[in-house]
PDB file of C-alpha atoms in Angstrom:
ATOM      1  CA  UNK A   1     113.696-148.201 -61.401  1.00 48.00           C
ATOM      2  CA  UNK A   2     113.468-145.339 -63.636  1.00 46.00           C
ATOM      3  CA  UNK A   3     110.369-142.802 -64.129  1.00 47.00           C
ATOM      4  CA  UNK A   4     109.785-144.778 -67.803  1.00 45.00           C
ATOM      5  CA  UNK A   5     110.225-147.640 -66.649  1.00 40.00           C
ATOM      6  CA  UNK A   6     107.575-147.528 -63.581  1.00 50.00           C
ATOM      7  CA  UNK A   7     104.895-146.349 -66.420  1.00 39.00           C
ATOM      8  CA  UNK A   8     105.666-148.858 -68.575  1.00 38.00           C
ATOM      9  CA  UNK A   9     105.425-151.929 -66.188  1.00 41.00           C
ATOM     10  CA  UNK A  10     102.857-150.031 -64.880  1.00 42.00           C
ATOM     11  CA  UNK A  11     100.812-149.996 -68.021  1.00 37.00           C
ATOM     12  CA  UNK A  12     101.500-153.500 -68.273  1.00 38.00           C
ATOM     13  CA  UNK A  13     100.082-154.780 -65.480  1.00 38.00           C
ATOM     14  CA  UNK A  14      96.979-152.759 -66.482  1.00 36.00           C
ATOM     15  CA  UNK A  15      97.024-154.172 -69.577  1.00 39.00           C
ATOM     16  CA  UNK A  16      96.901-157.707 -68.482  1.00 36.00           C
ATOM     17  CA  UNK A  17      94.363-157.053 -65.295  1.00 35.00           C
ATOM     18  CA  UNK A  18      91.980-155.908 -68.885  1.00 34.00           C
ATOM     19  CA  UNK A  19      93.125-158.802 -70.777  1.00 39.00           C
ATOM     20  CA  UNK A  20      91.695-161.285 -67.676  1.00 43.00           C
ATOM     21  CA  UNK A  21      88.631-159.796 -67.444  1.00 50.00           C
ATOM     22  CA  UNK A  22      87.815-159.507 -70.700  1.00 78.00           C
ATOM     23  CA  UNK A  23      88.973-163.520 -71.163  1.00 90.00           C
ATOM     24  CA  UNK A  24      86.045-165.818 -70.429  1.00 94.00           C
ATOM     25  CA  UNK A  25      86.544-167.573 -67.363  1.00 95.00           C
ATOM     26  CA  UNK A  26      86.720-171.129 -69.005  1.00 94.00           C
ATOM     27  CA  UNK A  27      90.167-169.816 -71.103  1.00 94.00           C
ATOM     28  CA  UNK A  28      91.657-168.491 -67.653  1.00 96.00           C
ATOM     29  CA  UNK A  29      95.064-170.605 -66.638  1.00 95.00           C
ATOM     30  CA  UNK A  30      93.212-171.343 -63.156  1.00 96.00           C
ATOM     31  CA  UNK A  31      89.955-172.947 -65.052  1.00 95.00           C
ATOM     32  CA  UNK A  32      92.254-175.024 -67.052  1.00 94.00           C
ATOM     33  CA  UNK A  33      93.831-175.975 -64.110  1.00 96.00           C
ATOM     34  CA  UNK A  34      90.978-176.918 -62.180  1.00 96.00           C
ATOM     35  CA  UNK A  35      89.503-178.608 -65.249  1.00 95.00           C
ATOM     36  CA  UNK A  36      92.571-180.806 -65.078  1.00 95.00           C
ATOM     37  CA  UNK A  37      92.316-181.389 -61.000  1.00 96.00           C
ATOM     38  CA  UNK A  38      88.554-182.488 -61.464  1.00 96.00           C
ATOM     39  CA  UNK A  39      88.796-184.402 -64.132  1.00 95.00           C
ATOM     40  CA  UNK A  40      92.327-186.177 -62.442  1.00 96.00           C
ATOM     41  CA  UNK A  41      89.831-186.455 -59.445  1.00 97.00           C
ATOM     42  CA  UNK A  42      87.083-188.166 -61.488  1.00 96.00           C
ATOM     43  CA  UNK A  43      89.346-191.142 -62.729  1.00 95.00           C
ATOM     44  CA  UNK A  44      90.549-191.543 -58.995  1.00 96.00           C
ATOM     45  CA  UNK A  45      87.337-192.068 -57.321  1.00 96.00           C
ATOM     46  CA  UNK A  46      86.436-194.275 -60.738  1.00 96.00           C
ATOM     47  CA  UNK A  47      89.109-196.829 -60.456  1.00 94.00           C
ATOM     48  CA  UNK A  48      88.906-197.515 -56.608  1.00 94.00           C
ATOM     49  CA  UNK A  49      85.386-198.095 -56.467  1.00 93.00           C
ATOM     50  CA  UNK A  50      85.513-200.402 -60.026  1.00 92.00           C
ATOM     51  CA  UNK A  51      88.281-201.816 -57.185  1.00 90.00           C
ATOM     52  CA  UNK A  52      85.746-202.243 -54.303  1.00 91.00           C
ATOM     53  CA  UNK A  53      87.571-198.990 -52.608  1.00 93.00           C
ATOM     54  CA  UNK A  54      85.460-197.122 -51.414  1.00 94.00           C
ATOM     55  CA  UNK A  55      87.624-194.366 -49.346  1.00 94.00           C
ATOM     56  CA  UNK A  56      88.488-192.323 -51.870  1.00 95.00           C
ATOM     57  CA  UNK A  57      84.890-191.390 -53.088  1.00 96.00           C
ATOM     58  CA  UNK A  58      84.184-190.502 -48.951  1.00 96.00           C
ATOM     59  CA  UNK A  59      87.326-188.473 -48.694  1.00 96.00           C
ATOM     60  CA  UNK A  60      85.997-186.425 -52.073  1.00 97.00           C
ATOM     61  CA  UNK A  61      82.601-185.925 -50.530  1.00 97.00           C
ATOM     62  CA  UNK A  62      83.944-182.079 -49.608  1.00 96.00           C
ATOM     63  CA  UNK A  63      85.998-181.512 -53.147  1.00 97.00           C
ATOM     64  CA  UNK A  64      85.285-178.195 -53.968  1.00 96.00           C
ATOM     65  CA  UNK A  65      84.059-179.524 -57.220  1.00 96.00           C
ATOM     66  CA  UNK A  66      80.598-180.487 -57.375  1.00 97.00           C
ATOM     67  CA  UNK A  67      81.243-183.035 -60.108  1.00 97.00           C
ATOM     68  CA  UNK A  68      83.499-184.258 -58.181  1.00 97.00           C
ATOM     69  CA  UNK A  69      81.006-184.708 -54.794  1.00 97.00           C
ATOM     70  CA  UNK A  70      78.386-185.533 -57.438  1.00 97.00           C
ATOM     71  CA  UNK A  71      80.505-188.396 -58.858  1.00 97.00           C
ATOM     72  CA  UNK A  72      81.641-189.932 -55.144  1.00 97.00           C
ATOM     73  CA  UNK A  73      77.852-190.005 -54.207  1.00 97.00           C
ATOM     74  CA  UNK A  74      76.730-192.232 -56.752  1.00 97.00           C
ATOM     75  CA  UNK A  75      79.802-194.543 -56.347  1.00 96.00           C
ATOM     76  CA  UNK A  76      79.525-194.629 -52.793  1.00 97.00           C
ATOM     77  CA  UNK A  77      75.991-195.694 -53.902  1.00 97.00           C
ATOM     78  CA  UNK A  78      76.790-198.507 -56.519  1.00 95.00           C
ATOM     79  CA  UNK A  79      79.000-199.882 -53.263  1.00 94.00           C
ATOM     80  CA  UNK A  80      75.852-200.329 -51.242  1.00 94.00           C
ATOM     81  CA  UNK A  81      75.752-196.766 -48.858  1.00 96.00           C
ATOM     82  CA  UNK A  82      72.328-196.662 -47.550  1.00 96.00           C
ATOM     83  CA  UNK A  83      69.502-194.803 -49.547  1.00 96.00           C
ATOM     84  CA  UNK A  84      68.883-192.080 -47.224  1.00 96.00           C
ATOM     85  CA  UNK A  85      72.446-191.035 -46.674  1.00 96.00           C
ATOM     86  CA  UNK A  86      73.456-190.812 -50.758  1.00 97.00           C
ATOM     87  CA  UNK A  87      70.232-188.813 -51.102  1.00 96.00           C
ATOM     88  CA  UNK A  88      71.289-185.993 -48.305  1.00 96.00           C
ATOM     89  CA  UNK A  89      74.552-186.569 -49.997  1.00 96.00           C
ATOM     90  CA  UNK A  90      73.074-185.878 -53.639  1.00 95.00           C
ATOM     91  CA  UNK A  91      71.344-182.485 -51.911  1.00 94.00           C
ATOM     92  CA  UNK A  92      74.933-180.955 -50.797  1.00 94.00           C
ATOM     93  CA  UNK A  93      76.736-182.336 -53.754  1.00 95.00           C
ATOM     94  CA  UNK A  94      74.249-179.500 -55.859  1.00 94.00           C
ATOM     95  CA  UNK A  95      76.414-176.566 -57.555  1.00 94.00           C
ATOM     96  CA  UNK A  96      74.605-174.233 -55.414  1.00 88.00           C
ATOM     97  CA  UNK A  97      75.747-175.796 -52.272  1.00 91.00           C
ATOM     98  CA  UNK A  98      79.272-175.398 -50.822  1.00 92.00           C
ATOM     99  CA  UNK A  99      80.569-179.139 -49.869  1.00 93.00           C
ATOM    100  CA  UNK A 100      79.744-180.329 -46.653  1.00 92.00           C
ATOM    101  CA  UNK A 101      80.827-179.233 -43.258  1.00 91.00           C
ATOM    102  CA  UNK A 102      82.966-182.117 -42.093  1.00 88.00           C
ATOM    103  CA  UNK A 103      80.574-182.646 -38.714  1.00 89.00           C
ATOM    104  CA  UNK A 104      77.642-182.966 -41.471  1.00 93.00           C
ATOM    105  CA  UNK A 105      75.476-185.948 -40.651  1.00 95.00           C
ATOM    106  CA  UNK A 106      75.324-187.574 -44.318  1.00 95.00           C
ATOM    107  CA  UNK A 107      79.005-187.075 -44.680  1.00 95.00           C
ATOM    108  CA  UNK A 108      79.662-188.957 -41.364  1.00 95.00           C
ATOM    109  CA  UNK A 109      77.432-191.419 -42.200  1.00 96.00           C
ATOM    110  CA  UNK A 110      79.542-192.231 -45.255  1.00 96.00           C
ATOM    111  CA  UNK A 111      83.016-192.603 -43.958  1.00 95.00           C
ATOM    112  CA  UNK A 112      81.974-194.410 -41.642  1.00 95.00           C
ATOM    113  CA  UNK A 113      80.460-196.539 -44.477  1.00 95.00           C
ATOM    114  CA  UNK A 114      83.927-196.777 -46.467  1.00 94.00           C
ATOM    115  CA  UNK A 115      85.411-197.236 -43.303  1.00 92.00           C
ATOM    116  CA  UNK A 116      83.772-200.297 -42.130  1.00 91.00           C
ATOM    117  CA  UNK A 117      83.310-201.719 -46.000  1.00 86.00           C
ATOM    118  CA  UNK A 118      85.040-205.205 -45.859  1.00 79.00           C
ATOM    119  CA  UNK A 119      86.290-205.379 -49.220  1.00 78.00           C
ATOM    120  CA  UNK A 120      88.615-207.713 -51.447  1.00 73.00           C
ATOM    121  CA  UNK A 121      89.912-205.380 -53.883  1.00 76.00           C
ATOM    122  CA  UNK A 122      89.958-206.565 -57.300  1.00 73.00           C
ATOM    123  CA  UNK A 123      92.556-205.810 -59.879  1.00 80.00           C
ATOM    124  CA  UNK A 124      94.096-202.548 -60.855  1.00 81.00           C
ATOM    125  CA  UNK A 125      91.873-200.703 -63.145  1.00 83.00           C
ATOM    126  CA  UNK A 126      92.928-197.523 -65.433  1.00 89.00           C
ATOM    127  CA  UNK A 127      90.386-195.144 -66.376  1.00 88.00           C
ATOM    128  CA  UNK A 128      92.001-193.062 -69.803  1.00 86.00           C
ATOM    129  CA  UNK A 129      91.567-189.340 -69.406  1.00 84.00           C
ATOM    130  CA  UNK A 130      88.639-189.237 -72.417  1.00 86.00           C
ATOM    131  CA  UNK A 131      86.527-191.414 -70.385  1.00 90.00           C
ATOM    132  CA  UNK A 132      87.081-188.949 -66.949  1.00 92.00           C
ATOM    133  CA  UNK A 133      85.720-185.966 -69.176  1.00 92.00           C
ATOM    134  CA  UNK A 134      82.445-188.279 -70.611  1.00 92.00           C
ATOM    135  CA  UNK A 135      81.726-189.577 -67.068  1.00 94.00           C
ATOM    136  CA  UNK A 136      81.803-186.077 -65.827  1.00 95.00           C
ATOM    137  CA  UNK A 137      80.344-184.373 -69.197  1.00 95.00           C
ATOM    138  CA  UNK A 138      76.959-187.101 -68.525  1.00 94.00           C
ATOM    139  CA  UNK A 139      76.505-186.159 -65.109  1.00 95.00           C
ATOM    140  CA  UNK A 140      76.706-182.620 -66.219  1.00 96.00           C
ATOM    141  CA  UNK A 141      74.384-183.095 -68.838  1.00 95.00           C
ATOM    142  CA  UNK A 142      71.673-184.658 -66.551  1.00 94.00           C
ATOM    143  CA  UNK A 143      72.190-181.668 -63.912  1.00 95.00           C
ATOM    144  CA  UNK A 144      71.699-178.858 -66.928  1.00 95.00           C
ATOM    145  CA  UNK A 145      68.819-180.431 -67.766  1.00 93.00           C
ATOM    146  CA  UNK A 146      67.146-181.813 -64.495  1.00 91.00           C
ATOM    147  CA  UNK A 147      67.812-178.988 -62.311  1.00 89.00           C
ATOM    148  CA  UNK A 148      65.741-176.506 -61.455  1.00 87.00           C
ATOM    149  CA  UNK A 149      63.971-175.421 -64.722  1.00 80.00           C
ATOM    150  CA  UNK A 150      63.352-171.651 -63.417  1.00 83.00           C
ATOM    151  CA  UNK A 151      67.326-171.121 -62.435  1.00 87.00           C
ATOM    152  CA  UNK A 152      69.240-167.980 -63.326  1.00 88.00           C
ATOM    153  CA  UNK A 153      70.281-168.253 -67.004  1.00 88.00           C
ATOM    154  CA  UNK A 154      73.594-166.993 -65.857  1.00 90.00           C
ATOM    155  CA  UNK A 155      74.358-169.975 -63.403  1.00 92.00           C
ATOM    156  CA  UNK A 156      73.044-172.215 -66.361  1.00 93.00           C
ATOM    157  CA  UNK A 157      75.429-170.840 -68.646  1.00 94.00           C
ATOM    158  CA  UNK A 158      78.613-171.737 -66.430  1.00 94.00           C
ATOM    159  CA  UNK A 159      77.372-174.573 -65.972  1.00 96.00           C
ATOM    160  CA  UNK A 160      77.484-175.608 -69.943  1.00 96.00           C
ATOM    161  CA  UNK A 161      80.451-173.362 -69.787  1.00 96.00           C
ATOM    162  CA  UNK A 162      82.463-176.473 -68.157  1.00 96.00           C
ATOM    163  CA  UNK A 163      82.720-178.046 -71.254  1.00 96.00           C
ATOM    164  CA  UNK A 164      84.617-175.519 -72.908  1.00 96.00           C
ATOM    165  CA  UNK A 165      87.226-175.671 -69.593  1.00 95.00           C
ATOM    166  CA  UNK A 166      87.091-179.470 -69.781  1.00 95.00           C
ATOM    167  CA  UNK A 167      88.063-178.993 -73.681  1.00 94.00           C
ATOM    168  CA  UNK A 168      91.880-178.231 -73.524  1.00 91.00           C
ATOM    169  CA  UNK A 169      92.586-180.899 -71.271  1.00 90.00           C
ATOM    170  CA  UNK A 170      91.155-183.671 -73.784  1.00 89.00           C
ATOM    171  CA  UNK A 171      94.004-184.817 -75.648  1.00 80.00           C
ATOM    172  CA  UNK A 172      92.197-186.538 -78.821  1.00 88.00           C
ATOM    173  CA  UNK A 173      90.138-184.571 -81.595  1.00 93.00           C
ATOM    174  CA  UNK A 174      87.298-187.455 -81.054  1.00 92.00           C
ATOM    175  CA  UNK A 175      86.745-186.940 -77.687  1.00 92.00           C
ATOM    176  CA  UNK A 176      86.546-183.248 -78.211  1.00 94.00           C
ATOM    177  CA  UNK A 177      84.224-183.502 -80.592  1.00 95.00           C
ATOM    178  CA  UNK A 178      82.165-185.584 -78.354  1.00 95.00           C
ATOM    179  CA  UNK A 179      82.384-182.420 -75.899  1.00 95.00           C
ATOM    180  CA  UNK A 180      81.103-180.790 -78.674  1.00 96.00           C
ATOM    181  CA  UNK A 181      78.236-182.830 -79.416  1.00 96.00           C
ATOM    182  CA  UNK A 182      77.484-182.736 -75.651  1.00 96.00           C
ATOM    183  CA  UNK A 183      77.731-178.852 -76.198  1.00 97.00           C
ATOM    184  CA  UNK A 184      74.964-178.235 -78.896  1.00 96.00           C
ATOM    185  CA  UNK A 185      72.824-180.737 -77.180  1.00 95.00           C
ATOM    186  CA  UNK A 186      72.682-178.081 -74.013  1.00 96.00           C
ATOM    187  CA  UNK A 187      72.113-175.121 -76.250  1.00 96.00           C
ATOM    188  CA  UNK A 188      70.738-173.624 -79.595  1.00 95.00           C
ATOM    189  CA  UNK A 189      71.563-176.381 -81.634  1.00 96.00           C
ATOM    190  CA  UNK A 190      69.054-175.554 -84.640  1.00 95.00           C
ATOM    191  CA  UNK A 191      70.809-171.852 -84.723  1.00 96.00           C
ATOM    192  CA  UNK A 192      74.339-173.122 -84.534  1.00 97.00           C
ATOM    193  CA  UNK A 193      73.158-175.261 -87.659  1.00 97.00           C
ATOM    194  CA  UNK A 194      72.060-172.165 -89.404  1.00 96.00           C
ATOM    195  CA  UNK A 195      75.044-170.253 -88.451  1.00 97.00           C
ATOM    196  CA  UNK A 196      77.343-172.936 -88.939  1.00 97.00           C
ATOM    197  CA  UNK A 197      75.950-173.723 -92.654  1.00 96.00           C
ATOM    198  CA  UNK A 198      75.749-177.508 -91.464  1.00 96.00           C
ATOM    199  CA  UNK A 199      73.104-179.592 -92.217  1.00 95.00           C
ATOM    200  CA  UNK A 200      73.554-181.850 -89.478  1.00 95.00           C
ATOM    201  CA  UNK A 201      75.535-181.698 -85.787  1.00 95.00           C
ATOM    202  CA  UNK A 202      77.619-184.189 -87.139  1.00 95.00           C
ATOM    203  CA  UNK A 203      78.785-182.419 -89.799  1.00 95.00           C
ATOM    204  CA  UNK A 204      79.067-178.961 -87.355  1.00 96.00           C
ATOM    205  CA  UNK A 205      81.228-180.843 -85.093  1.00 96.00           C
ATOM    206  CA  UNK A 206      83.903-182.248 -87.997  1.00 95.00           C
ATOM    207  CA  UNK A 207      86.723-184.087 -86.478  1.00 94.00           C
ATOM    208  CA  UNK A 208      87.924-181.996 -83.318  1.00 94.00           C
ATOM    209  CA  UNK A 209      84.245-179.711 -82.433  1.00 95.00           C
ATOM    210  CA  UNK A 210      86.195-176.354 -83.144  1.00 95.00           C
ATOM    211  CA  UNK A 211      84.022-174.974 -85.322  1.00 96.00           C
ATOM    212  CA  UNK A 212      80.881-175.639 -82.460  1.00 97.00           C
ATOM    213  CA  UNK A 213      83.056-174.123 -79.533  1.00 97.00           C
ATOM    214  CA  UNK A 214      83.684-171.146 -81.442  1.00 97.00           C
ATOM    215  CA  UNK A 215      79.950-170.576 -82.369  1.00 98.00           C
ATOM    216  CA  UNK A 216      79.606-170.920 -78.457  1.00 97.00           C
ATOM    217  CA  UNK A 217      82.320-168.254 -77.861  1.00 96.00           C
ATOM    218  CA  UNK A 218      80.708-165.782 -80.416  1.00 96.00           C
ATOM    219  CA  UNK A 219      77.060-166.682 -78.787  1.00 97.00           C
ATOM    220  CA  UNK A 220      77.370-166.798 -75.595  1.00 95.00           C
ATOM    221  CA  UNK A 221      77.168-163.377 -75.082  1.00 95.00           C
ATOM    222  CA  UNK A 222      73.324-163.602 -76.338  1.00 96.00           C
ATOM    223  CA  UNK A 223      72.325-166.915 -74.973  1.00 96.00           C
ATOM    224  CA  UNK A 224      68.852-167.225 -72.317  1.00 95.00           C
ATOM    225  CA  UNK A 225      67.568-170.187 -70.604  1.00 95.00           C
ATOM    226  CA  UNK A 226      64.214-171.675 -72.327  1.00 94.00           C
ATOM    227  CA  UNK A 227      62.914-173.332 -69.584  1.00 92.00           C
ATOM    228  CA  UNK A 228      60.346-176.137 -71.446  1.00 91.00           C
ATOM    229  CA  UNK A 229      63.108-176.917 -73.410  1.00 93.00           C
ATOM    230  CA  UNK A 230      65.947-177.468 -70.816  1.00 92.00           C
ATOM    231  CA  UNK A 231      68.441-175.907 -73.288  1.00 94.00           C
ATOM    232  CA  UNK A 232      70.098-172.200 -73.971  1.00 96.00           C
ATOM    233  CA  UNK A 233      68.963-170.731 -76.979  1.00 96.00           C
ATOM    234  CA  UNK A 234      70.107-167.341 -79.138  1.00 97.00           C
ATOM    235  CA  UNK A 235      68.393-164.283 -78.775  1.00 97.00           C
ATOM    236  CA  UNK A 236      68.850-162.955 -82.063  1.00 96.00           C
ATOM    237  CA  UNK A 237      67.028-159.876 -81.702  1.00 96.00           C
ATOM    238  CA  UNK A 238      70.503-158.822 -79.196  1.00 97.00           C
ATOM    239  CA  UNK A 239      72.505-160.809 -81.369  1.00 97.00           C
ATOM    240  CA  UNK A 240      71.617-158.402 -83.993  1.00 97.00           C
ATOM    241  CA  UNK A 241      71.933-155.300 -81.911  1.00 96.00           C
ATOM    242  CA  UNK A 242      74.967-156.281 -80.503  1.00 96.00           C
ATOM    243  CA  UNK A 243      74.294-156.201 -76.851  1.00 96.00           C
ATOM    244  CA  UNK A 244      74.428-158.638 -74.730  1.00 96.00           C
ATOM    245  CA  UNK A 245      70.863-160.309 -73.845  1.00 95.00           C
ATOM    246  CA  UNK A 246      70.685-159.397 -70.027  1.00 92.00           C
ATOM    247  CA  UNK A 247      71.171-155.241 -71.213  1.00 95.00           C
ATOM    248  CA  UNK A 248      69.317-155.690 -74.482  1.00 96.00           C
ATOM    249  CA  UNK A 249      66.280-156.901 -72.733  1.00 95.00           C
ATOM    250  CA  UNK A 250      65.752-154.297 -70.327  1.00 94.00           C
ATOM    251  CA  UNK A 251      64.886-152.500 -72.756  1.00 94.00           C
ATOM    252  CA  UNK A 252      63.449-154.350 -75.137  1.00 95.00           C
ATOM    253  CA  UNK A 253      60.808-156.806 -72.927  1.00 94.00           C
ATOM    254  CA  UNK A 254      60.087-160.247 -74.407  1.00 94.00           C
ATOM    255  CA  UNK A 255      56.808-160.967 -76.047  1.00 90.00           C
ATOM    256  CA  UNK A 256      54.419-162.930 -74.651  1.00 87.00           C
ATOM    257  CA  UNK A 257      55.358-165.543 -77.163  1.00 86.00           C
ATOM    258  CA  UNK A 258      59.117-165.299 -77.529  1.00 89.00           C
ATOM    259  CA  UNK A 259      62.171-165.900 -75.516  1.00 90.00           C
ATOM    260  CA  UNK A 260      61.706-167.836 -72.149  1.00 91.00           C
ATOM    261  CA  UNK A 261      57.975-167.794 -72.802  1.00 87.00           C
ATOM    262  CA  UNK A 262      58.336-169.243 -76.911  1.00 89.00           C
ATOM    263  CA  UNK A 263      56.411-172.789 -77.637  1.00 88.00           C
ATOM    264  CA  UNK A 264      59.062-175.526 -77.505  1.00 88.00           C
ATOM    265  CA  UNK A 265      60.585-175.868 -81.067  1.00 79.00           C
ATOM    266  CA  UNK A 266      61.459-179.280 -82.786  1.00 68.00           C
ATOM    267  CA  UNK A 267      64.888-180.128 -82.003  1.00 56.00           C
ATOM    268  CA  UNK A 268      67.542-181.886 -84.283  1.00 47.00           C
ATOM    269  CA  UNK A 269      67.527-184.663 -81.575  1.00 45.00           C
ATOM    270  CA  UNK A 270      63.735-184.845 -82.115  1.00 41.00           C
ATOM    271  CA  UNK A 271      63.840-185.228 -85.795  1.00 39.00           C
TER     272      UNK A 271
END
């Protein structure tokens, strides 16, 4: 290889190594493909336990997903595993937890559940891809908002942020859209209204949600966690200054009565 040539490729391959870390992790090839595993993942453990099967929900108990654990806990429950067990089993199946060792006492305590489950299995049953990402999307959803209200704003954020990964593997507009919807639920929805020149969500997220995932893109940058609220909401004041919130706030502090620490605000669902 010539002289030129070695500076080229090697300017290249800077180039790109840029190019992924300035891409947001949800538009990276291996969060689409992951997006696609978990969501391929959801419909399995779905149709064998609307079969009676349980062993495929045990054997996803240590998917590195936690939507997937998540998802195999409360099937395994619906099929009858004992209280205690699916609530150690809820515990690991958090998104701060890794999944379980496999000499972990809940997770024994489930095969051997599926295992020993005498079951007649019932007809086929095909879950369609839109219904993978609304099953997963709701359990989402309830972990956003019931988890620990003081959590880092950042590990909130990615957490919303699966929606946008989950969005390229939907094949219909609707069902993107309903990611959508799902989307300005868990954030500023009243701003993205404003911004958006909507007057309602349904009209923000049209026919496909584009127009609400790119508000998200542009925004995220400035979103916080309002804790009473359970939702991320703009900080305009960074918006405006065009830093990101985490630098623009040290060193401009939040009043006593904005930001985090701002009254809970009427929200469109409200209304």
């Amino acid at each position: 290889m010539s002289r030129g040539l070695r500076a080229l490729t090697l300017v290249a391959l800077v180039g790109s190594a840029v190019h992924a870390q300035d891409t947001p992790w949800w538009d990276r090839p291996e969060a689409r493909a992951e997006a696609r595993r978990t969501l391929e993942q959801v419909r399995t453990i779905v149709e064998a336990t609307e079969r009676g099967d349980p062993r495929p929900a045990a054997a996803a108990l240590q998917d590195p997903a936690w939507i997937v654990r998540s998802i195999a806990v409360i099937r395994l429950d619906v099929l009858g595993l004992d209280a205690g067990t699916t609530e150690a089993l809820r515990e690991l199946a958090d998104p701060g937890r890794p999944p379980p060792d496999a000499d972990s006492k809940p997770l024994r305590r489930a095969r051997e559940f599926a295992a020993a489950l005498e079951v007649d299995l019932g007809p086929a049953v095909e879950v369609p891809p839109r219904e993978a990402a609304r099953i997963a999307a709701s359990i989402l959803t309830e972990r956003v908002k019931g988890g620990p209200p003081d959590e880092d704003a950042a590990a909130k954020r990615r957490l919303v942020e699966h929606l946008l990964a989950w969005r390229p593997v939907v094949p219909e507009k609707a069902d993107r859209a309903w990611l959508a919807r799902r989307l300005l639920g868990l954030t500023d929805i009243d701003q993205a209204l404003e911004d958006l020149k909507a007057p309602t969500a349904q009209r923000a997220v049209g026919d496909d949600g584009d127009a609400v995932f790119a508000w998200y893109r542009s925004n995220a940058p400035y979103l916080y966690w309002h804790p009473r609220e359970r939702r991320l909401r703009v900080d305009v004041a960074a918006r405006v200054a065009r830093q990101p919130t985490a630098e623009f706030r040290r060193g401009t502090p939040w009043g006593p009565e904005e930001g985090p620490n701002a009254p809970p605000r009427e929200t469109d669902a409200q209304r």
